[in-house]
PDB file of C-alpha atoms and ligand atoms in Angstrom:
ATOM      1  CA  UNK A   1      11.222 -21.177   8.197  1.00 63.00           C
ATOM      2  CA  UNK A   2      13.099 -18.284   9.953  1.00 73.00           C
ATOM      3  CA  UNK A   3      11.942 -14.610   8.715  1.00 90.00           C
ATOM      4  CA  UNK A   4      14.741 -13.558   6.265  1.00 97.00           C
ATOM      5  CA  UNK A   5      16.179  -9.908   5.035  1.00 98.00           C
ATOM      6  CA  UNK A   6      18.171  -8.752   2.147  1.00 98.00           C
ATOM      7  CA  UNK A   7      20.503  -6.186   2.599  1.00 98.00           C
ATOM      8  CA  UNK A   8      22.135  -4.973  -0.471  1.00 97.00           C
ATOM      9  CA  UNK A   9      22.060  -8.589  -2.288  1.00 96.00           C
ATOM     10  CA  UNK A  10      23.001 -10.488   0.819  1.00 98.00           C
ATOM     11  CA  UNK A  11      20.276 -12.447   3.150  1.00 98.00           C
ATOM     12  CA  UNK A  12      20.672 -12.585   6.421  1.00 97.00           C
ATOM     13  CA  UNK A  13      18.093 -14.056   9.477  1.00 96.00           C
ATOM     14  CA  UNK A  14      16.507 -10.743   9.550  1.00 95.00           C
ATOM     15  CA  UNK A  15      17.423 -10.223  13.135  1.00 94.00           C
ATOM     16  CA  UNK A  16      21.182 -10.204  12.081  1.00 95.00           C
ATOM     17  CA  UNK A  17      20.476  -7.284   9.187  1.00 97.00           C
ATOM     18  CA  UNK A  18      21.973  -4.186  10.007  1.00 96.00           C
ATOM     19  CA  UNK A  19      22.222  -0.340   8.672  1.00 94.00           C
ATOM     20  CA  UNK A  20      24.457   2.270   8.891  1.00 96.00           C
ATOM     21  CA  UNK A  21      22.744   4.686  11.111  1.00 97.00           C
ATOM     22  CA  UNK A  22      24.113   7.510   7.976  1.00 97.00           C
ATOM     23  CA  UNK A  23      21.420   6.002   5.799  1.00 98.00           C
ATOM     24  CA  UNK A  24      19.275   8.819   4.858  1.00 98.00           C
ATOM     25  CA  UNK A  25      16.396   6.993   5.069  1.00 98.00           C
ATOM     26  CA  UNK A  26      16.705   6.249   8.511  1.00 97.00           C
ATOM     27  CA  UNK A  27      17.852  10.452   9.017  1.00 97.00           C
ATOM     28  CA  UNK A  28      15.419  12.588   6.556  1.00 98.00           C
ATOM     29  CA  UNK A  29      12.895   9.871   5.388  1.00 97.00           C
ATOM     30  CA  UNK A  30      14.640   9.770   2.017  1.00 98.00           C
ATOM     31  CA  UNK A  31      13.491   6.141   0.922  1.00 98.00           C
ATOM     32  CA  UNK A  32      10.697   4.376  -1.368  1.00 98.00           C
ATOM     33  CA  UNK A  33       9.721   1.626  -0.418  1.00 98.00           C
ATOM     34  CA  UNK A  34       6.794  -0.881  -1.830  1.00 98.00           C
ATOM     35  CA  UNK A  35       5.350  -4.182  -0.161  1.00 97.00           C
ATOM     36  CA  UNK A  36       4.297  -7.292  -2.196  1.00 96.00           C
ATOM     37  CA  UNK A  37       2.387 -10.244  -1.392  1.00 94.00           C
ATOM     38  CA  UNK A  38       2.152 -13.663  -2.301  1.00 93.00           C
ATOM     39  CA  UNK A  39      -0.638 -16.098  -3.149  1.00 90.00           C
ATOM     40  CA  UNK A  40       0.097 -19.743  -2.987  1.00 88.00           C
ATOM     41  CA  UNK A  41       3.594 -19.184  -3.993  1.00 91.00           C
ATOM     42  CA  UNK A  42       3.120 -16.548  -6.301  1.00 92.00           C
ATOM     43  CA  UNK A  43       4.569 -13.040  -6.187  1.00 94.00           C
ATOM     44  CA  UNK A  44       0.899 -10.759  -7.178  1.00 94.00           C
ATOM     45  CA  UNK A  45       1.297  -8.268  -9.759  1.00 95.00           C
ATOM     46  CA  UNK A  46       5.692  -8.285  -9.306  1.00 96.00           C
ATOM     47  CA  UNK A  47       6.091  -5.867 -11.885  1.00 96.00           C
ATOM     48  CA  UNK A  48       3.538  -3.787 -11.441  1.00 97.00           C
ATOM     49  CA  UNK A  49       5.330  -3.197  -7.677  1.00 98.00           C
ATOM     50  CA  UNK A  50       8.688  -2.943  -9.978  1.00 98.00           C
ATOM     51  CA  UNK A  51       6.802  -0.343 -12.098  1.00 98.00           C
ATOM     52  CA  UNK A  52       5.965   2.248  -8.872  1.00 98.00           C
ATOM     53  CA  UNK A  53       9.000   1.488  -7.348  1.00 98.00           C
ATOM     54  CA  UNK A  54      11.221   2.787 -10.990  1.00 98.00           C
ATOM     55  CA  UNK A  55       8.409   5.805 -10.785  1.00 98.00           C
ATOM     56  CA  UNK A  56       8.692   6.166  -7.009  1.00 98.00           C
ATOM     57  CA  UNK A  57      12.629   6.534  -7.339  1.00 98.00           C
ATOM     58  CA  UNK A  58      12.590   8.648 -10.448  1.00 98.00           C
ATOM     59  CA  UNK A  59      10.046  10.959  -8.299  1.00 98.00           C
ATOM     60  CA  UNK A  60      12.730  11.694  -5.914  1.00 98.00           C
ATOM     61  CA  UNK A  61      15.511  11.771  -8.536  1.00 97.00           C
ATOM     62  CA  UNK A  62      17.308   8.432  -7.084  1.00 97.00           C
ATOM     63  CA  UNK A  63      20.550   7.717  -9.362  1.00 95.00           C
ATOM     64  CA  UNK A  64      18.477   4.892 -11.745  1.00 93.00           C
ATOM     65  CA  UNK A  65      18.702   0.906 -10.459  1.00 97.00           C
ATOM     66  CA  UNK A  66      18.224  -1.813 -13.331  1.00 97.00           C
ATOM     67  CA  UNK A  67      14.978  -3.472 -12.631  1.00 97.00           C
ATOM     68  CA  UNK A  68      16.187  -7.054 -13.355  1.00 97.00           C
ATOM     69  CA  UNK A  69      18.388  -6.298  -9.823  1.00 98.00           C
ATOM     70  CA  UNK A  70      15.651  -5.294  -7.803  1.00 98.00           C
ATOM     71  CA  UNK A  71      13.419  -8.136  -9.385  1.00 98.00           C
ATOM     72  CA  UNK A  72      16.210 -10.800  -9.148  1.00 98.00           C
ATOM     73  CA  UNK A  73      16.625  -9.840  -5.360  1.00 98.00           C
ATOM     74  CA  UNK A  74      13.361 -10.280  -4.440  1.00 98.00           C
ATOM     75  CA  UNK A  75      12.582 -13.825  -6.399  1.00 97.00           C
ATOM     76  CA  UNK A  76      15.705 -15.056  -4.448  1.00 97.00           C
ATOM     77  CA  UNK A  77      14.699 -13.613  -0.811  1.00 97.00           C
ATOM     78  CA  UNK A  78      11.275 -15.245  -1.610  1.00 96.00           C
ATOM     79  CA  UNK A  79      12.738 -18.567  -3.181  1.00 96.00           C
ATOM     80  CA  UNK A  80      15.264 -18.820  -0.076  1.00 96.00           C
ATOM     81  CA  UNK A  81      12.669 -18.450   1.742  1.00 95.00           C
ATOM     82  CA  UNK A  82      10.065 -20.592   0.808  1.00 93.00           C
ATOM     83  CA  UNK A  83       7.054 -19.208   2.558  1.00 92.00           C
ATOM     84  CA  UNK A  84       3.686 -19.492   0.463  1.00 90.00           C
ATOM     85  CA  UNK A  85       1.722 -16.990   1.811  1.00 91.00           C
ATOM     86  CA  UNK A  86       4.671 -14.173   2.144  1.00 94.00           C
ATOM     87  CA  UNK A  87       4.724 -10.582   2.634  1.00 95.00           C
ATOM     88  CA  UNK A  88       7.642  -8.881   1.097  1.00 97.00           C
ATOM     89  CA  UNK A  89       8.805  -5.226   2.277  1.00 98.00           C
ATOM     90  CA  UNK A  90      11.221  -3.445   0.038  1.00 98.00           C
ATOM     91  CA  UNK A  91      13.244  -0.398   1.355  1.00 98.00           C
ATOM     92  CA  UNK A  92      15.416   1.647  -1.223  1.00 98.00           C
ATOM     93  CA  UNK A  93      17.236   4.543   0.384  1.00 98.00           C
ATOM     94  CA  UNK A  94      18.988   7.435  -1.568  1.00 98.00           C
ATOM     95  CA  UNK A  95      22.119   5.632   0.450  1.00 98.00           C
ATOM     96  CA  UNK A  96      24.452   6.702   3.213  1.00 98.00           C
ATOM     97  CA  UNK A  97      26.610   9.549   3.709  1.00 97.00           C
ATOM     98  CA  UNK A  98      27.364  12.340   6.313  1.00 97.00           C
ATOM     99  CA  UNK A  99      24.143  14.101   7.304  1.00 97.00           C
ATOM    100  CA  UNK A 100      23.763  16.910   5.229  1.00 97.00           C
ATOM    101  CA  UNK A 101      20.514  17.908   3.574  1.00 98.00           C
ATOM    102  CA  UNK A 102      21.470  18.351  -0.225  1.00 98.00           C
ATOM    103  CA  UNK A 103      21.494  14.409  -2.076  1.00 98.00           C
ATOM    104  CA  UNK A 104      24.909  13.195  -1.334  1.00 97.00           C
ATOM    105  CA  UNK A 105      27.462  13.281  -4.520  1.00 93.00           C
ATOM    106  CA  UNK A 106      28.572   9.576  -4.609  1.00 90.00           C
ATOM    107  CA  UNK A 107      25.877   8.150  -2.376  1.00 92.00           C
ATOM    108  CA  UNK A 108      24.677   4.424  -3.846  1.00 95.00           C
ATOM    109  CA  UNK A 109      21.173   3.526  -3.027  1.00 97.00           C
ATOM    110  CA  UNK A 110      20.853   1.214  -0.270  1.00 98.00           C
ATOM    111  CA  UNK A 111      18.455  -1.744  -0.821  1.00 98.00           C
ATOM    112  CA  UNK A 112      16.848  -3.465   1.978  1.00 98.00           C
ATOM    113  CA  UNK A 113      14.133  -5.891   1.986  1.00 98.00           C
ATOM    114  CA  UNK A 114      12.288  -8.690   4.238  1.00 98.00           C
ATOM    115  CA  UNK A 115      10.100 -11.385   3.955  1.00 97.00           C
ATOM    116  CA  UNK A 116       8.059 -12.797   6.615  1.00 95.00           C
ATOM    117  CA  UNK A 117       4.601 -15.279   6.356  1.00 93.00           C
ATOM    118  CA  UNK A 118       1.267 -13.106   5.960  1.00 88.00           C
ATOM    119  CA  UNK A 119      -1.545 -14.831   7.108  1.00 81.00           C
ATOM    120  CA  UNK A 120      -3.724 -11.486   5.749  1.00 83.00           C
ATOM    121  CA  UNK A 121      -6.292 -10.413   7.996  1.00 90.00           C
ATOM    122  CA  UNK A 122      -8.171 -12.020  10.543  1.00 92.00           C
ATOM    123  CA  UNK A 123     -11.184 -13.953   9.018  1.00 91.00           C
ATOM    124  CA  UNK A 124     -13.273 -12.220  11.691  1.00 94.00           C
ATOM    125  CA  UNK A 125     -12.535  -8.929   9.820  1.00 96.00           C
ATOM    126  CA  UNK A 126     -12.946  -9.603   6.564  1.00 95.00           C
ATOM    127  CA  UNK A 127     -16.480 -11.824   7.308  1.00 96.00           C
ATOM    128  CA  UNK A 128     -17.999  -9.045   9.746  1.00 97.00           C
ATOM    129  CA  UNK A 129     -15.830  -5.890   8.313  1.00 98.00           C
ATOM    130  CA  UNK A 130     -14.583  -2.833  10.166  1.00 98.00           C
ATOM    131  CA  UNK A 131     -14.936   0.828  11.730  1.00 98.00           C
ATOM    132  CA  UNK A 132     -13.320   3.571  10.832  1.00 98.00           C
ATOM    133  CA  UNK A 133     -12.866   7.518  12.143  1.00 98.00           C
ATOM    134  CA  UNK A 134     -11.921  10.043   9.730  1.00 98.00           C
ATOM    135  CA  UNK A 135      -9.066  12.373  10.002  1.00 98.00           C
ATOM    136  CA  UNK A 136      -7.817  15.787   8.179  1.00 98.00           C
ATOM    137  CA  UNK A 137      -5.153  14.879   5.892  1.00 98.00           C
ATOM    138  CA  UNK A 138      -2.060  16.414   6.968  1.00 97.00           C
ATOM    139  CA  UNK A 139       0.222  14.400   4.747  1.00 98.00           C
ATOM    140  CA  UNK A 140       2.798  16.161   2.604  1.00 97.00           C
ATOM    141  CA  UNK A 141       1.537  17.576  -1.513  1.00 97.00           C
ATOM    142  CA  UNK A 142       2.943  14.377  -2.706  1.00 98.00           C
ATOM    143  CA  UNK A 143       1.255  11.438  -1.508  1.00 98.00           C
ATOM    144  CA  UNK A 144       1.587   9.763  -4.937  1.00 98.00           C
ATOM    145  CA  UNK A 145       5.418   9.022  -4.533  1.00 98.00           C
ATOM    146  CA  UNK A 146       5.260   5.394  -1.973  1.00 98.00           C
ATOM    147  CA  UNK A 147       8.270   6.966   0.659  1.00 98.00           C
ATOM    148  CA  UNK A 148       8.691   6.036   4.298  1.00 98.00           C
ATOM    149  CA  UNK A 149       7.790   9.096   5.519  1.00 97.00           C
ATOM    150  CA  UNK A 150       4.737   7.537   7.209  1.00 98.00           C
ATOM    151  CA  UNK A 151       4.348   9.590  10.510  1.00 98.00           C
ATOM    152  CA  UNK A 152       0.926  11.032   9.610  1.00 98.00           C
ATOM    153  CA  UNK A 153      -0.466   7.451   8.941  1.00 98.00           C
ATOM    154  CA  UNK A 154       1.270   6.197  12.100  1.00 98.00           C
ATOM    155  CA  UNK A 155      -0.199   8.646  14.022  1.00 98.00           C
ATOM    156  CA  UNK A 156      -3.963   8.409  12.456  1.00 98.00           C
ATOM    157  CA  UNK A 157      -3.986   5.038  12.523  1.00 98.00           C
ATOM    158  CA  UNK A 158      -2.590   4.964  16.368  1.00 98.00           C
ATOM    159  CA  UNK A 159      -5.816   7.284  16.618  1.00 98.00           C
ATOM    160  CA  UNK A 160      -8.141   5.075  15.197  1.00 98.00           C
ATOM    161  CA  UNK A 161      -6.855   2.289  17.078  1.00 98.00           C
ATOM    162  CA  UNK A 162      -6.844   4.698  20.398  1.00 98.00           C
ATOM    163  CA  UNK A 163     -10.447   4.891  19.696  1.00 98.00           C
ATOM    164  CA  UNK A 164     -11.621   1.000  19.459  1.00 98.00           C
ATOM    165  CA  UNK A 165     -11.742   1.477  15.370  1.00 98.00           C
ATOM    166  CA  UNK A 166      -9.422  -0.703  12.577  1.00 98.00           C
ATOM    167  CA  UNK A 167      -8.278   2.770  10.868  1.00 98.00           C
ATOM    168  CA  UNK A 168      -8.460   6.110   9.906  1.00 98.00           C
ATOM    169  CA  UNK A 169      -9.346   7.838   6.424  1.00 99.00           C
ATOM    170  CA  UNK A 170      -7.968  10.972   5.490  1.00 98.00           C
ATOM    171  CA  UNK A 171      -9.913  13.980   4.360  1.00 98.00           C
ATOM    172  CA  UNK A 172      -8.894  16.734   2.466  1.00 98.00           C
ATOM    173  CA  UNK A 173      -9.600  20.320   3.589  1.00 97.00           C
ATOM    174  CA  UNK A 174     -12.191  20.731   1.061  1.00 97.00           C
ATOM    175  CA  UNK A 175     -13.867  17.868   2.424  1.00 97.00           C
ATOM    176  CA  UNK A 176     -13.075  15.261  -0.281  1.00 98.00           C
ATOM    177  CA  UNK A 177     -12.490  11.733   0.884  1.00 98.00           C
ATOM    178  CA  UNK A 178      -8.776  10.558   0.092  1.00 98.00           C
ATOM    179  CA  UNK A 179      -7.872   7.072   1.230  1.00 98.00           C
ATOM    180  CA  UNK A 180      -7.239   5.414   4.276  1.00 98.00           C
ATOM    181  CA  UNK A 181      -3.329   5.196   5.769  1.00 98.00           C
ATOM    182  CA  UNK A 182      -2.595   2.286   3.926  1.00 98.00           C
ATOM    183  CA  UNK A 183      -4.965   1.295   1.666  1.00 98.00           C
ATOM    184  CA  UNK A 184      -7.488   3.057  -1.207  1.00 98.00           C
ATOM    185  CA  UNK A 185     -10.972   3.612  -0.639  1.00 98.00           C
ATOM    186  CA  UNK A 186     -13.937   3.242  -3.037  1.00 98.00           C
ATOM    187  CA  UNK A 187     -17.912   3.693  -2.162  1.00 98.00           C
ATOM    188  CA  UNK A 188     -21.181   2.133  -3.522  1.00 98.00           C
ATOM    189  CA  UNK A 189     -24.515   3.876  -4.521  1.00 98.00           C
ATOM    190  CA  UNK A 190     -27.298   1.909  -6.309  1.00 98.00           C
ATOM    191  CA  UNK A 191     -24.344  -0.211  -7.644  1.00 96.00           C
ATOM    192  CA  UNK A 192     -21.889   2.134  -9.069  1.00 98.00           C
ATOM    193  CA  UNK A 193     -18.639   2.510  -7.427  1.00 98.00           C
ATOM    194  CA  UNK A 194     -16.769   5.532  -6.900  1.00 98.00           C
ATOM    195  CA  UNK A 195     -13.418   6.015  -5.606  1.00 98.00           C
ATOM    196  CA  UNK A 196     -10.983   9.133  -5.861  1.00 98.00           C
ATOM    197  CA  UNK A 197      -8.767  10.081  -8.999  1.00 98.00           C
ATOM    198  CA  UNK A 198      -5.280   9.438  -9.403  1.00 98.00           C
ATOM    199  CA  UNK A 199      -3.512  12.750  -8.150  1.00 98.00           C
ATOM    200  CA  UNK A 200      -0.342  13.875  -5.900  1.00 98.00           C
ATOM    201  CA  UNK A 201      -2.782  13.636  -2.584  1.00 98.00           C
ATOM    202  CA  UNK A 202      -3.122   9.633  -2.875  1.00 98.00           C
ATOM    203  CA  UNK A 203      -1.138   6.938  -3.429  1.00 98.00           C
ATOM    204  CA  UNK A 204      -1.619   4.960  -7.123  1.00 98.00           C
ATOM    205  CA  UNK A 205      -2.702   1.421  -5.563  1.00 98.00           C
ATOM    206  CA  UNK A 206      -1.981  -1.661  -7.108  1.00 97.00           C
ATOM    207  CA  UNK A 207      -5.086  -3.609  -5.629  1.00 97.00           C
ATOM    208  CA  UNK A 208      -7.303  -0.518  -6.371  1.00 98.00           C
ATOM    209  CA  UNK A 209      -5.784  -0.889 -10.370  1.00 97.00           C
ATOM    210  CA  UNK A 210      -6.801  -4.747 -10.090  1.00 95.00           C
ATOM    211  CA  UNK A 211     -10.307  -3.135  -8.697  1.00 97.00           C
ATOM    212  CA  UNK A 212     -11.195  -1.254 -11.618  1.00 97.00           C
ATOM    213  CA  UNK A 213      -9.704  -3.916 -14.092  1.00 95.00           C
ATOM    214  CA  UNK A 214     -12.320  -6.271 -12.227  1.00 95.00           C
ATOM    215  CA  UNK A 215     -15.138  -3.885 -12.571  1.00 96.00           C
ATOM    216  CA  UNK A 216     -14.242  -3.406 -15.982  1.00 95.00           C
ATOM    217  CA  UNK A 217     -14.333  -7.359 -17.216  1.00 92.00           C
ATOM    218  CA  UNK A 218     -17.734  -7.892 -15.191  1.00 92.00           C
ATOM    219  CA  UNK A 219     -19.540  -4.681 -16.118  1.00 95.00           C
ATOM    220  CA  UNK A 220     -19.741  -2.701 -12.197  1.00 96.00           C
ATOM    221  CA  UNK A 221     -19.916   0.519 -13.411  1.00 97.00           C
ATOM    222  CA  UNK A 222     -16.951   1.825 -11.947  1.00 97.00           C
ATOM    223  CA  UNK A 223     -16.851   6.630 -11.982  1.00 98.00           C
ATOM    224  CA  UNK A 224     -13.531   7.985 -10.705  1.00 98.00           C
ATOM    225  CA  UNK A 225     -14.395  11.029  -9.295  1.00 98.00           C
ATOM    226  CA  UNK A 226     -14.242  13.074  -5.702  1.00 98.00           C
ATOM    227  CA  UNK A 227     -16.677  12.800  -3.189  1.00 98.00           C
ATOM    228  CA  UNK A 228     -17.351  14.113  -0.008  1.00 98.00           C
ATOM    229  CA  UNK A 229     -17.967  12.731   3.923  1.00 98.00           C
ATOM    230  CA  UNK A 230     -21.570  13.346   3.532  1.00 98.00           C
ATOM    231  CA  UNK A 231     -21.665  10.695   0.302  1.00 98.00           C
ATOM    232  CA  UNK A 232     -19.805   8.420   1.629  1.00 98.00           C
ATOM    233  CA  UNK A 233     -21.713   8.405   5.397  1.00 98.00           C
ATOM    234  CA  UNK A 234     -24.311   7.905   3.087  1.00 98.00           C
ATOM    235  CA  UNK A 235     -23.283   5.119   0.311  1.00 98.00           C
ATOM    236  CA  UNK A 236     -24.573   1.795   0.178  1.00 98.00           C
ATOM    237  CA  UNK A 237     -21.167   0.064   0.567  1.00 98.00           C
ATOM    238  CA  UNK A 238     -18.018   1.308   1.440  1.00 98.00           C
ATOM    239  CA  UNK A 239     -14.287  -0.913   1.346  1.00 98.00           C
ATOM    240  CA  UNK A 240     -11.091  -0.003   1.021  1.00 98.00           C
ATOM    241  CA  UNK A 241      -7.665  -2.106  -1.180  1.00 98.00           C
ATOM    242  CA  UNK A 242      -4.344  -2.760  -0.336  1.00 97.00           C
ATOM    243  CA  UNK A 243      -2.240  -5.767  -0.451  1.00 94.00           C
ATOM    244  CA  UNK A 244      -2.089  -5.944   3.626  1.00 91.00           C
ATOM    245  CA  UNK A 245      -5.746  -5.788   3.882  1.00 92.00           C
ATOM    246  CA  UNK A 246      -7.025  -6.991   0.415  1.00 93.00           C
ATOM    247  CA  UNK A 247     -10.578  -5.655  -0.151  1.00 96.00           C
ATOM    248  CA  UNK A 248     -11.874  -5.178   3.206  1.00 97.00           C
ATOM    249  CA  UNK A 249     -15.750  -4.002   3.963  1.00 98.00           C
ATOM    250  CA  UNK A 250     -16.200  -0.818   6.041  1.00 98.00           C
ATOM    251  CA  UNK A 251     -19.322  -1.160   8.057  1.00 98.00           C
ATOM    252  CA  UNK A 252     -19.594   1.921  10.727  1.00 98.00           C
ATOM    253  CA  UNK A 253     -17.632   5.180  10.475  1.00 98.00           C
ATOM    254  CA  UNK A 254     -17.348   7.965  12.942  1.00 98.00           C
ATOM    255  CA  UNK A 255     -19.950   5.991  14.557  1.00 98.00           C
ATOM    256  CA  UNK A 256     -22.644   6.027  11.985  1.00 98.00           C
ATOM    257  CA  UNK A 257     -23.725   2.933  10.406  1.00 98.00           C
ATOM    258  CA  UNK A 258     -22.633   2.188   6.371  1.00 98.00           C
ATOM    259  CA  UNK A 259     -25.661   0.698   4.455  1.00 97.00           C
ATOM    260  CA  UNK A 260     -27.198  -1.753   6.503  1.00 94.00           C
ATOM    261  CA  UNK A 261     -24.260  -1.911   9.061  1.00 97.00           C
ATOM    262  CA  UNK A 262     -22.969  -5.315   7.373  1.00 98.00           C
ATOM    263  CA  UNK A 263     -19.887  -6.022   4.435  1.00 98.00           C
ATOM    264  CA  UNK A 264     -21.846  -5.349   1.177  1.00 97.00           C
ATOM    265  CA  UNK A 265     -22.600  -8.016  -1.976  1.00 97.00           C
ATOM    266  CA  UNK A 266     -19.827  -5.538  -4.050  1.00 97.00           C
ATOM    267  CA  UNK A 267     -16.971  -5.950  -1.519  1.00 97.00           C
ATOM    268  CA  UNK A 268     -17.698  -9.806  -1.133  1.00 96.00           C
ATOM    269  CA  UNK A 269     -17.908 -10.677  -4.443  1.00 96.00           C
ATOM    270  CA  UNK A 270     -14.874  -8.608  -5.073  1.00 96.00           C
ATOM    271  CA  UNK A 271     -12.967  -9.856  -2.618  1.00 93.00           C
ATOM    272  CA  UNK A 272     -13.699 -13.296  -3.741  1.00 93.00           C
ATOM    273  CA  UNK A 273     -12.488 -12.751  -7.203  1.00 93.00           C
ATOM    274  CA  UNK A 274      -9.553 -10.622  -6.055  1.00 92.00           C
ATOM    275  CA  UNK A 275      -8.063 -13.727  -3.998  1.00 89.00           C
ATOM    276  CA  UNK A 276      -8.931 -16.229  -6.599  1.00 90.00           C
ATOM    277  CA  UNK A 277      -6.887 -14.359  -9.005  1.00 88.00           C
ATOM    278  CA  UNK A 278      -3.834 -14.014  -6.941  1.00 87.00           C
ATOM    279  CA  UNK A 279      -3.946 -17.802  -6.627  1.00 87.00           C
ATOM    280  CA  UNK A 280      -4.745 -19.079 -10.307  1.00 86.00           C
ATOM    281  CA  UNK A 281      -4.048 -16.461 -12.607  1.00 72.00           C
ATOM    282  CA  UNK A 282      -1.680 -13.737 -13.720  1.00 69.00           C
ATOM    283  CA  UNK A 283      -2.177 -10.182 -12.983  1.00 74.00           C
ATOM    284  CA  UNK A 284      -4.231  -8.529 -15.506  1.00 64.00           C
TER     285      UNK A 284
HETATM  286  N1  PDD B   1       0.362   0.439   1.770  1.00 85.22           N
HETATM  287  N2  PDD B   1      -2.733   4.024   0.093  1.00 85.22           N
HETATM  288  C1  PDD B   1      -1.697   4.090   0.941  1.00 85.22           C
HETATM  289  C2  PDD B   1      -1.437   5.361   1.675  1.00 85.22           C
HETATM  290  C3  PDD B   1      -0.878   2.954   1.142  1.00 85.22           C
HETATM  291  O1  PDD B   1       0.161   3.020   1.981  1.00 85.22           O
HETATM  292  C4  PDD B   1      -1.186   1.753   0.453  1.00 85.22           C
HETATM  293  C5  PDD B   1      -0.350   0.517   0.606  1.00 85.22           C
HETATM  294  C6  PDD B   1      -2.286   1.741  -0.423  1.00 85.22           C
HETATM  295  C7  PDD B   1      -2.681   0.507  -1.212  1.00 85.22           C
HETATM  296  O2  PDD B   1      -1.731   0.198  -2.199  1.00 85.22           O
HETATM  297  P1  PDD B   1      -1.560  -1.299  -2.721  1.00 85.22           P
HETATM  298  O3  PDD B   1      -2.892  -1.752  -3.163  1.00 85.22           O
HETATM  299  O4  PDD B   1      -0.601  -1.173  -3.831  1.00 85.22           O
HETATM  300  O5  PDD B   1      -1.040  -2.124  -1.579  1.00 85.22           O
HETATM  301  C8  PDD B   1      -3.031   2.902  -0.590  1.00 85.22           C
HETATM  302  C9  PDD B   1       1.268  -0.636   2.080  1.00 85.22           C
HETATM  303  C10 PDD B   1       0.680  -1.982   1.902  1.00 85.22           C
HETATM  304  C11 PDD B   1       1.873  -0.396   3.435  1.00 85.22           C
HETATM  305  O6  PDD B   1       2.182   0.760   3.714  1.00 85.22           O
HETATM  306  O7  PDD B   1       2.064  -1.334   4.199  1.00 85.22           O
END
């Protein structure tokens, strides 16, 4: 099946989909976007993507898109395209106009998306888990709104990768442990599982929400609450969520060993139910 893009309702092989090089996405960053994933033929948790997308947009004060659009585009790019297993990346710009930093009067949003097969991570990953390095965050104060101005998680994770590890977690001057560049992070100690708040400095995940709605339903006692470098070089367990790299075990950071150097019985087992969910049953 050839990969496949939408570009403003029309699909196109995605190596025929163009911009105009006005879109203010591609000139000041000035674009949401979201990426959803699919489980033997199922698009995961659709509207709760929709929902951050409407509250990503309304963030940045984007002239308002009915939902059933951006929903109805995607269920045809991924019905056209057929692919089980299917990553879908969504792009809404403020639109095009002459470069000029104040939002453009009569601009239309600009809605680009592609689909492609995702065979998720490596087995070898997710079986033995992953080093990290840690990095100060020098994103922007809102790190809650899902834009494309990604440069600071290009740039760690081109630093982790620079230095033999899988990625790079961001920590706050104050010490506190944020997330990773594209996925949350949560820590075990003598079975409780911590991860940081929802605020501005990290992004509201969707597979971190399913985390604490699986904690919830098999009694993990789940604390949102900060925590510094120090707790989590010394948790039991520590994993991070996202829909690229679904609940993946972190086993050495900086260097230093995590627990007993090996993916922990918290991350497995949620990992295991995370997946089956996806493929059987709705989002909760
Ligand atoms: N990233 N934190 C950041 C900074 C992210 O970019 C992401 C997702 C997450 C996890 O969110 P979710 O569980 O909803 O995927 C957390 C996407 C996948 C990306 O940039 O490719």
């Amino acid at each position: 099946m050839p990969e496949l893009a939408l570009v403003n309702g029309k699909i196109v092989p995605l190596d025929q989909a163009r911009v105009p090089i006005e879109d203010r996405g591609y000139q000041f960053g000035d674009a949401i976007y979201d990426v959803i994933d699919s489980y033997a033929g199922k698009l995961f948790c659709l509207d709760l993507h929709l929902d951050r997308m409407e509250r990503s947009m309304k963030a940045l004060s984007f002239p308002p898109i009915p939902r059933e659009k951006i929903r109805g585009y995607i269920v045809e790019l991924f019905e056209k395209a057929g692919i089980a297993k299917a990553g879908i990346y969504v792009q809404i710009s403020r639109g095009v106009a002459p470069r000029n930093h104040g939002f453009p009067r009569d601009a239309q949003p600009q809605i680009i998306m592609t689909i492609r097969s995702s065979s998720g991570l490596p087995l070898e990953l997710t079986e033995h888990g992953v080093k990290m390095i840690t990095v100060p965050d020098l994103r922007w104060g809102r790190c809650d709104i899902k834009t494309v101005q990604l440069l600071p998680n290009v740039l760690a994770k081109q630093q982790a990768l620079n230095a033999g590890a899988f990625d790079a977690i961001f920590i706050a001057e104050d010490g506190v442990v944020r997330e990773a560049t594209s996925s949350n992070l949560f820590i075990a100690k003598n079975g409780v599982l911590f991860t940081h708040p929802l605020t501005q400095n990290i992004l509201p995940g969707i597979s971190r929400r399913m985390v604490l709605a699986m904690c919830e339903e098999s009694g993990i006692e789940i604390v949102e609450s900060f925590f510094d470098v120090g707790r989590m070089l010394d948790a039991d367990e520590v994993f991070v969520t996202g829909t690229i790299t679904d609940i993946l075990g972190v086993v050495e950071i900086d260097g230093k060993p995590i627990g007993e150097g090996t993916v922990g019985p918290i991350c497995r087992r949620l990992n295991r139910s995370l997946v089956e969910r996806a493929e059987n049953s709705p989002c909760p």
